[in-house]
Coordinates of C-alpha atoms in Angstrom, one line a residue:
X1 CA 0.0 0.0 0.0
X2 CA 2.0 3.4 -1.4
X3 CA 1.6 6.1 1.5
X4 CA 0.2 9.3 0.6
X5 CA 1.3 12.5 2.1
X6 CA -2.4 14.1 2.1
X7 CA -5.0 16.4 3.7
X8 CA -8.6 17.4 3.0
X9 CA -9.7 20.9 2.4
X10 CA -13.9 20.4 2.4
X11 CA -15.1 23.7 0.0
X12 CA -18.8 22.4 0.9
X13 CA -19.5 26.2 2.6
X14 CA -18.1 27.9 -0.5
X15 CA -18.0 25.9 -3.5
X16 CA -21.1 23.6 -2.8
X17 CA -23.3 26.6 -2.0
X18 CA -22.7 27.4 -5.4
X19 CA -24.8 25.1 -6.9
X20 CA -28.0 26.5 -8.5
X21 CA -30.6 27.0 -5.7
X22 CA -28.5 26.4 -2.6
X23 CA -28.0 28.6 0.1
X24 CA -26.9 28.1 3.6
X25 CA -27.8 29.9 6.7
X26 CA -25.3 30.8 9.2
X27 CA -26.3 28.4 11.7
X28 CA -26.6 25.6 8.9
X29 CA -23.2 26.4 7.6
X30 CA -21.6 27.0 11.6
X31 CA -23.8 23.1 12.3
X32 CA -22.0 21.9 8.7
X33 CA -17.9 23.0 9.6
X34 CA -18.7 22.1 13.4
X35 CA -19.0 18.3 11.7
X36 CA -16.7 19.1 9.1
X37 CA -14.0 19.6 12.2
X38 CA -15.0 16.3 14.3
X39 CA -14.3 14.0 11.3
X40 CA -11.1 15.7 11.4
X41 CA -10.7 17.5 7.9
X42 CA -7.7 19.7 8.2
X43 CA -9.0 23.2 6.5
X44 CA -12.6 24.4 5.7
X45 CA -13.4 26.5 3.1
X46 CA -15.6 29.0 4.9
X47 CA -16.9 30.6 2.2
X48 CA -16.4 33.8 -0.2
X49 CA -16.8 36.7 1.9
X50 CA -17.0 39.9 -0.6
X51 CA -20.2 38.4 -2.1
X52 CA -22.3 39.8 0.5
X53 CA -22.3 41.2 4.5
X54 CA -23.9 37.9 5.4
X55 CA -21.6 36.0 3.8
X56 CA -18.8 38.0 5.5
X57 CA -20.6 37.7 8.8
X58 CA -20.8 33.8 8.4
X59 CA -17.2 33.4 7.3
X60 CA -15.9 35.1 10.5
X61 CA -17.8 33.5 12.6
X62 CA -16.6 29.9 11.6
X63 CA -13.2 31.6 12.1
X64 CA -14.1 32.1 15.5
X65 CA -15.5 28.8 16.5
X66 CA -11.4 27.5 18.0
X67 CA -12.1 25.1 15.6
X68 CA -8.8 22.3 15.1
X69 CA -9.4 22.9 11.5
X70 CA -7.6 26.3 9.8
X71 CA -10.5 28.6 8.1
X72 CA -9.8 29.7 4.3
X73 CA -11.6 32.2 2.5
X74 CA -12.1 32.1 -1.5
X75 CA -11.0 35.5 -3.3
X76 CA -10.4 36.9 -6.1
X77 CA -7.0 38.8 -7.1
X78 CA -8.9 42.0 -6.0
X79 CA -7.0 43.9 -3.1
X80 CA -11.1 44.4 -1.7
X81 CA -11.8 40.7 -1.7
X82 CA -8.5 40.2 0.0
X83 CA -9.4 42.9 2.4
X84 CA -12.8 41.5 3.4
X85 CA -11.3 37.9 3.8
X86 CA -8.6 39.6 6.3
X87 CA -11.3 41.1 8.4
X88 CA -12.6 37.8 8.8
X89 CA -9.7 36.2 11.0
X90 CA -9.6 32.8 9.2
X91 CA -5.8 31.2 8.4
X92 CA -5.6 31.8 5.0
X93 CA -6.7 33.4 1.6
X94 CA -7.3 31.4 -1.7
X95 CA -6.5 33.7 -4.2
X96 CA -7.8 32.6 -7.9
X97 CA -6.6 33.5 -11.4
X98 CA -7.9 32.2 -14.6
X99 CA -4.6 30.9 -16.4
X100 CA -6.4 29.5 -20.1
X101 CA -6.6 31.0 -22.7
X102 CA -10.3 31.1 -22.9
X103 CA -11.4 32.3 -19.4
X104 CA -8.3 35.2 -19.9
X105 CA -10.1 36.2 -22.5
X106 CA -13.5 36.4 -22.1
X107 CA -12.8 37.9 -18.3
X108 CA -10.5 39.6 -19.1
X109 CA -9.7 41.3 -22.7
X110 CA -5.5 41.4 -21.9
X111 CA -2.7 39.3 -22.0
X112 CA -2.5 36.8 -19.3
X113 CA 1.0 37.9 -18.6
X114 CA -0.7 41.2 -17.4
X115 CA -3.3 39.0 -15.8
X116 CA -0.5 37.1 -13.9
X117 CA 1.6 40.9 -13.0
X118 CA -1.4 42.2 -11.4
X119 CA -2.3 39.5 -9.6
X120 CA 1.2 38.6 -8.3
X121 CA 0.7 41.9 -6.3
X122 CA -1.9 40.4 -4.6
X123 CA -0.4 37.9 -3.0
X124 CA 2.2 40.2 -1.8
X125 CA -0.5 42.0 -0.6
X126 CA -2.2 39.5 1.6
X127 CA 1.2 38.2 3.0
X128 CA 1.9 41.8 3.8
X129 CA -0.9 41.9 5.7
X130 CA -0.2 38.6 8.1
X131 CA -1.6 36.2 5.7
X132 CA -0.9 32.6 4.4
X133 CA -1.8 32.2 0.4
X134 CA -3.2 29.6 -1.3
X135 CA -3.0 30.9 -5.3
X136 CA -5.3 28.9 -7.6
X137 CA -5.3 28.4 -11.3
X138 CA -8.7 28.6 -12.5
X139 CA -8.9 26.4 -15.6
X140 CA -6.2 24.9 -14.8
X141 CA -7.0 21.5 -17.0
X142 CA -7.0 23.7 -20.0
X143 CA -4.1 25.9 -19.5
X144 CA -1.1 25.0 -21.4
X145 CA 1.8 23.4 -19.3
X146 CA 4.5 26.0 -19.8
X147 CA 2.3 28.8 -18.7
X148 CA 1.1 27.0 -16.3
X149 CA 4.3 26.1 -15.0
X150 CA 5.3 30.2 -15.1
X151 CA 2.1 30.5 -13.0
X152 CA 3.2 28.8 -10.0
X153 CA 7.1 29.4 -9.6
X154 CA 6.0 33.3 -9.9
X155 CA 3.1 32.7 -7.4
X156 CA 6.0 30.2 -5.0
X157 CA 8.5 33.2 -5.8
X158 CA 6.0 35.9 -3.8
X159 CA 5.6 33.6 -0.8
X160 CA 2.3 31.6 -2.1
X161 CA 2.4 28.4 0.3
X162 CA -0.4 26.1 -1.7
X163 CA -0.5 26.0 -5.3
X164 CA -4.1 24.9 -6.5
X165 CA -4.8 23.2 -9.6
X166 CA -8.1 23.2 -10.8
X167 CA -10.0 20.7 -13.0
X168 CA -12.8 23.8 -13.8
X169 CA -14.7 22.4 -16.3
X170 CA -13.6 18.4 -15.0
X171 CA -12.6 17.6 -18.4
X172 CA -10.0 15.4 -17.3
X173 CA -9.7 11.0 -17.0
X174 CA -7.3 9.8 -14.3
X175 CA -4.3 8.8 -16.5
X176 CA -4.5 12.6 -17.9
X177 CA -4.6 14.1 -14.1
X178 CA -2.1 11.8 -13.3
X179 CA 0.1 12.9 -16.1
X180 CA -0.1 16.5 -15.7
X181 CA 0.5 16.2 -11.7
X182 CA 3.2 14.3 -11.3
X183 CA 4.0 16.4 -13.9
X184 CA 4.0 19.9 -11.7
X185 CA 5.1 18.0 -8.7
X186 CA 8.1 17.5 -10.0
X187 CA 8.7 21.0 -10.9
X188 CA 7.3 23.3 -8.4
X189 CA 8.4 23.7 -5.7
X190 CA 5.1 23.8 -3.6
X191 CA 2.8 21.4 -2.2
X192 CA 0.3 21.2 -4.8
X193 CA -4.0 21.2 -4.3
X194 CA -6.2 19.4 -6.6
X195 CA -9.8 20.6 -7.1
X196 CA -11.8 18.5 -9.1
X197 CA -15.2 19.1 -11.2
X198 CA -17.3 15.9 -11.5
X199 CA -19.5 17.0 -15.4
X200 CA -17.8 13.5 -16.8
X201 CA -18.4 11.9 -13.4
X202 CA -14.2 11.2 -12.5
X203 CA -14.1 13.7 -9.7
X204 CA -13.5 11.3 -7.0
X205 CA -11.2 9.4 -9.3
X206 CA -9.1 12.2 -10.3
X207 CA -8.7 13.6 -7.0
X208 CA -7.6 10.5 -5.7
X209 CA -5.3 9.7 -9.0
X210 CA -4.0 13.3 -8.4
X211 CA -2.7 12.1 -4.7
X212 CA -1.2 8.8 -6.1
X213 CA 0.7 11.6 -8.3
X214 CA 2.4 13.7 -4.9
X215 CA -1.0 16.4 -4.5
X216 CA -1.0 17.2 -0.8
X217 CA -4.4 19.2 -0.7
X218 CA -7.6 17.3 -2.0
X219 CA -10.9 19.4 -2.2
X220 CA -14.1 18.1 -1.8
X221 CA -17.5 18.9 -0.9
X222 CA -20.0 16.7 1.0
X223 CA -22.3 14.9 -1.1
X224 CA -20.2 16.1 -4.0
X225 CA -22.6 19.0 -4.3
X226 CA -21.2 21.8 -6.6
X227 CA -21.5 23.7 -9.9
X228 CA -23.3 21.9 -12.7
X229 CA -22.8 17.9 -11.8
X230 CA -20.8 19.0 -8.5
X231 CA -17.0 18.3 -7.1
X232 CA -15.8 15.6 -5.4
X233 CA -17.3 13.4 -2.8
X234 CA -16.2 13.9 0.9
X235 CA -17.1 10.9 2.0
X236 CA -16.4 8.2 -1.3
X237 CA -13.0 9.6 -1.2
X238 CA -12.6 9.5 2.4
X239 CA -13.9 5.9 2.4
X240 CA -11.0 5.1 -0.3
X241 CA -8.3 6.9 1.6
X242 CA -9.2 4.1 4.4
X243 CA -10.3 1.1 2.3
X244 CA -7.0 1.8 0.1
X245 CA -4.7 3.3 1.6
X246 CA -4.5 3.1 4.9
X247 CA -5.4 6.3 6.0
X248 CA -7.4 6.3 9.1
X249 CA -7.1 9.4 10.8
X250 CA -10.7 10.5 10.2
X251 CA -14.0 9.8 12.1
X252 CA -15.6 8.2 9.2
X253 CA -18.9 7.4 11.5
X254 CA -20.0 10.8 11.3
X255 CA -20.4 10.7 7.6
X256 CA -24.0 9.4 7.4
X257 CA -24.9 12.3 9.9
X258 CA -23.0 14.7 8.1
X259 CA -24.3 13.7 4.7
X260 CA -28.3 13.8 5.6
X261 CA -27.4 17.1 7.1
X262 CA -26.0 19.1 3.7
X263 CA -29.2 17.3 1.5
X264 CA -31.6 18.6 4.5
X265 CA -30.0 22.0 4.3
X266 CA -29.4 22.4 0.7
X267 CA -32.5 20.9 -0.4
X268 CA -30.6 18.3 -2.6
X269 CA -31.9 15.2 -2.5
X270 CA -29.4 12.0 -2.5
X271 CA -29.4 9.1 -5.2
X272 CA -30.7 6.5 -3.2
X273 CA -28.0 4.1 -4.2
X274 CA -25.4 7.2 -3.8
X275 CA -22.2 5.5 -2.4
X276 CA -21.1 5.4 1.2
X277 CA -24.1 7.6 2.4
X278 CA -27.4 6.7 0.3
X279 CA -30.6 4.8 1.6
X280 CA -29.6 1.7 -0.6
X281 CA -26.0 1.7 -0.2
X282 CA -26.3 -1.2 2.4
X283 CA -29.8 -2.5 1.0
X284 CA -29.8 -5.9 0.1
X285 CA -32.7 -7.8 -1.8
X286 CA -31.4 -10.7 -3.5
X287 CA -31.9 -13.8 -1.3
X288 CA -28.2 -15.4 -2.3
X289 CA -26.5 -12.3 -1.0
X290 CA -28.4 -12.3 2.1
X291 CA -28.0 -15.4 3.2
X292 CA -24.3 -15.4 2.5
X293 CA -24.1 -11.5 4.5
X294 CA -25.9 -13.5 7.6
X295 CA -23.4 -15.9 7.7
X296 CA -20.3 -13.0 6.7
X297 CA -21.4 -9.4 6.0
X298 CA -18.2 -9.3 4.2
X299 CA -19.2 -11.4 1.1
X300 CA -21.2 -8.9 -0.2
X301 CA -19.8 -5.4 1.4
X302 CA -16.7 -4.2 0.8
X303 CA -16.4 -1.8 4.1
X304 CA -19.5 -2.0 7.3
X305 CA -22.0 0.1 7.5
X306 CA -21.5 0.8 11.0
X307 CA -17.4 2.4 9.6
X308 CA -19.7 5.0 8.1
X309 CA -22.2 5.4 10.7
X310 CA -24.6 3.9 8.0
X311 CA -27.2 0.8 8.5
X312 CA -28.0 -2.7 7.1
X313 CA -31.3 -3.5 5.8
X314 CA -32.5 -6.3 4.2
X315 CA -35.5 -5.4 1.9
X316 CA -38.2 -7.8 0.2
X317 CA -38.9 -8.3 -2.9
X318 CA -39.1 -10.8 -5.7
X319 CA -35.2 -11.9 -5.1
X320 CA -36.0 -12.5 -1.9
X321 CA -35.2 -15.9 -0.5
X322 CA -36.2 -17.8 2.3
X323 CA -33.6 -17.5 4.3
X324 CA -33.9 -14.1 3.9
X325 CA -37.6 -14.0 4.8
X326 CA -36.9 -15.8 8.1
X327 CA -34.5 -13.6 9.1
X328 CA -36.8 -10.7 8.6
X329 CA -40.0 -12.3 9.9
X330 CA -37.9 -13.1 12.8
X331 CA -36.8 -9.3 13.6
X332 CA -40.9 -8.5 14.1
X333 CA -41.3 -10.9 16.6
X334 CA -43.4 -12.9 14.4
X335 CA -43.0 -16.8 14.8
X336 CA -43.9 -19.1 11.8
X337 CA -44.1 -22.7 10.3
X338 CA -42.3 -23.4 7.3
X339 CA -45.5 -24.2 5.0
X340 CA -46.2 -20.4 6.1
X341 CA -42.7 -19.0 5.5
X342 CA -43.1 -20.6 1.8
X343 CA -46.7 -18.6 1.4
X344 CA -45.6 -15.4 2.9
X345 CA -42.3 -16.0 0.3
X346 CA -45.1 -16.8 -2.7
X347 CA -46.8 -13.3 -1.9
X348 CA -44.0 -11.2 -1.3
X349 CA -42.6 -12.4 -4.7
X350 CA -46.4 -11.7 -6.6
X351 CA -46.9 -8.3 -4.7
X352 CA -43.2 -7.4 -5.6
X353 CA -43.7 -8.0 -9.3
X354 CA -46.7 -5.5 -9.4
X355 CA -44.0 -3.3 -8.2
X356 CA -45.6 -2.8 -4.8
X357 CA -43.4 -2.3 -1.8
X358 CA -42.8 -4.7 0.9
X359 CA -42.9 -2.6 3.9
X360 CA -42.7 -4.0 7.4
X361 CA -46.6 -2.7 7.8
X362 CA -47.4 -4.5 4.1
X363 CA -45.2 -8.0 5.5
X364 CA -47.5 -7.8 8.6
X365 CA -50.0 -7.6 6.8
X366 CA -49.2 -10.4 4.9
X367 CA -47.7 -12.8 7.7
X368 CA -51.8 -12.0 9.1
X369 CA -53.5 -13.1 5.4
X370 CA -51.3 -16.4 6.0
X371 CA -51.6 -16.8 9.5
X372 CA -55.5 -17.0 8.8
X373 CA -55.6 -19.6 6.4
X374 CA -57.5 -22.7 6.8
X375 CA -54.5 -25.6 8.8

């Protein structure tokens, strides 16, 4: 198992809230980085605090929770959005550029090499001003390598002590992240962040690829909520940091709470079979898989529930076996013969096929029809 030299910056308060429709509440976001800090994540992306008072108001008061967790605050290469980030009392400042072509342009109408001058300046300014830097290429996935290159030793140069790179658009596959990051690992001399977009679903994939590569700072945002199709999962990648290499330095049984919490409070509802944290992610119908899980959970899940702070169910349906059924009959407190075991199984199969659901109300119901037969 190849160690990795890693920690987690969660941009759930600042990144996530950007996706269309969310917005969190002081006390939501204060409930969210309190959690956020007992799983252990090293830095919290507070938010972006020149968007609004509020949002400058919630950003300094996560700063002043004592949290164990150092407090970042998104900005861009403005000396005002620095300013309001200072005000805030949080560790550090992540200052952003866009370094393609493309977002240089339509932001910008000048060279990038002007764009780069100007924002070099900023970074002297926060650091004059007591501050550690964080300086991010926006686009970085599309930004050619020399350039990109230029970008950090400058920003390194000025005192800059992260250096993000930033899958924008997340047009990347993992042997291309891997490429490019191992790559600027090997020639900057920073630790290096990777922030990963999830639009062709390889987020969690890339972020983790992008550690295999030497990237020290790995963004993510709970329930992978974000722009568009969102950023990378919080808790898939944490579970694979522990299921794959060895990391286990985080309270992974505060997950489930954590996850429920962000879909409550940003109103975005989980895939039921969502990994780690969904309603079906330890649901098991299929009557061979059950039986073997009752004899070894292990043959049919990789990690326990309980690592996650998750639950087991067995649900019914028309895979359901009888050993299954038993099992299930047995956890109502209901007591049966085998004759009615097989015609509670025979129902449970037909109502399952007219796509009803077998809920513990509908089994009882059941178990009763059966129970009332002629002996």
């Amino acid at each position: 198992m190849t160690p990795l030299n890693i920690e987690i910056c969660d941009v759930t308060l600042r990144d996530g809230e950007q996706t269309p429709g969310v917005s969190f509440s002081c006390k939501e976001k204060v409930e969210i980085a309190t959690l956020l800090d007992e799983i252990g994540i090293e830095m919290i992306e507070a938010g972006f605090p020149a968007v609004s008072e509020n949002e400058k108001h919630c950003v300094k008061t996560i700063a002043n929770l004592g949290l164990d967790a150092r407090i970042s605050g998104f900005c861009r290469a403005k000396k005002s959005d620095i300013q309001d980030a200072i005000d805030c009392g949080i560790d550090m400042v992540s200052i952003f550029i866009p370094t393609s072509e493309l977002h240089v342009r339509l932001k910008f109408k000048k060279p990038r090499e002007q764009v780069l001058e100007e924002s070099l300046e900023m970074i002297d300014y926060a650091r004059d001003h007591g501050m550690q830097v964080r300086f991010a290429a926006e686009d970085a996935s599309r930004t050619d390598l020399p350039f990109l290159k230029q970008v950090y030793r400058r920003a390194a140069e000025r005192g800059a002590v992260l250096l993000s790179y930033a899958d924008t658009v997340g047009c990347l596959i993992p042997s291309e992240m891997h490429a490019v990051m191992a790559e600027l690992v090997s020639s900057v001399d920073r630790p290096l962040c990777a922030h990963c977009h999830n639009d062709m679903g390889c987020a969690v994939a890339n972020t983790l690829t992008a550690a295999e590569a030497g990237a020290f700072q790995l963004h993510t945002t709970v329930n992978g909520i974000g722009e568009r199709s969102g950023n990378t999962s919080l808790e898939e990648l944490l579970i694979l940091l522990r299921t794959k290499k060895g990391i286990d330095r985080y309270d992974l049984s505060k997950l489930t709470e954590l996850s429920h919490l962000v879909e409550h409070y940003s109103g975005i509802s989980l895939p039921r079979n969502k990994p780690v944290t969904g309603e079906l992610a330890f649901s098991h119908e299929s009557g061979i898989h059950i039986a073997a899980i009752l004899d070894d959970p292990s043959s049919y899940e990789f990690f326990p529930p309980e690592l996650v702070g998750g639950t087991r169910h067995f649900i019914l349906g028309k895979h359901t076996g009888k050993k299954a059924l038993e099992h299930v009959v047995a956890s109502l407190g209901c007591e049966l013969t085998e004759n009615q075991i097989c015609a509670v199984l025979d129902l449970v199969k037909d109502h399952s096929e007219r796509k009803c659901n077998i809920t513990p109300e509908v089994l009882r119901k059941l178990i009763r029809k059966v129970q009332e037969y002629p002996a």
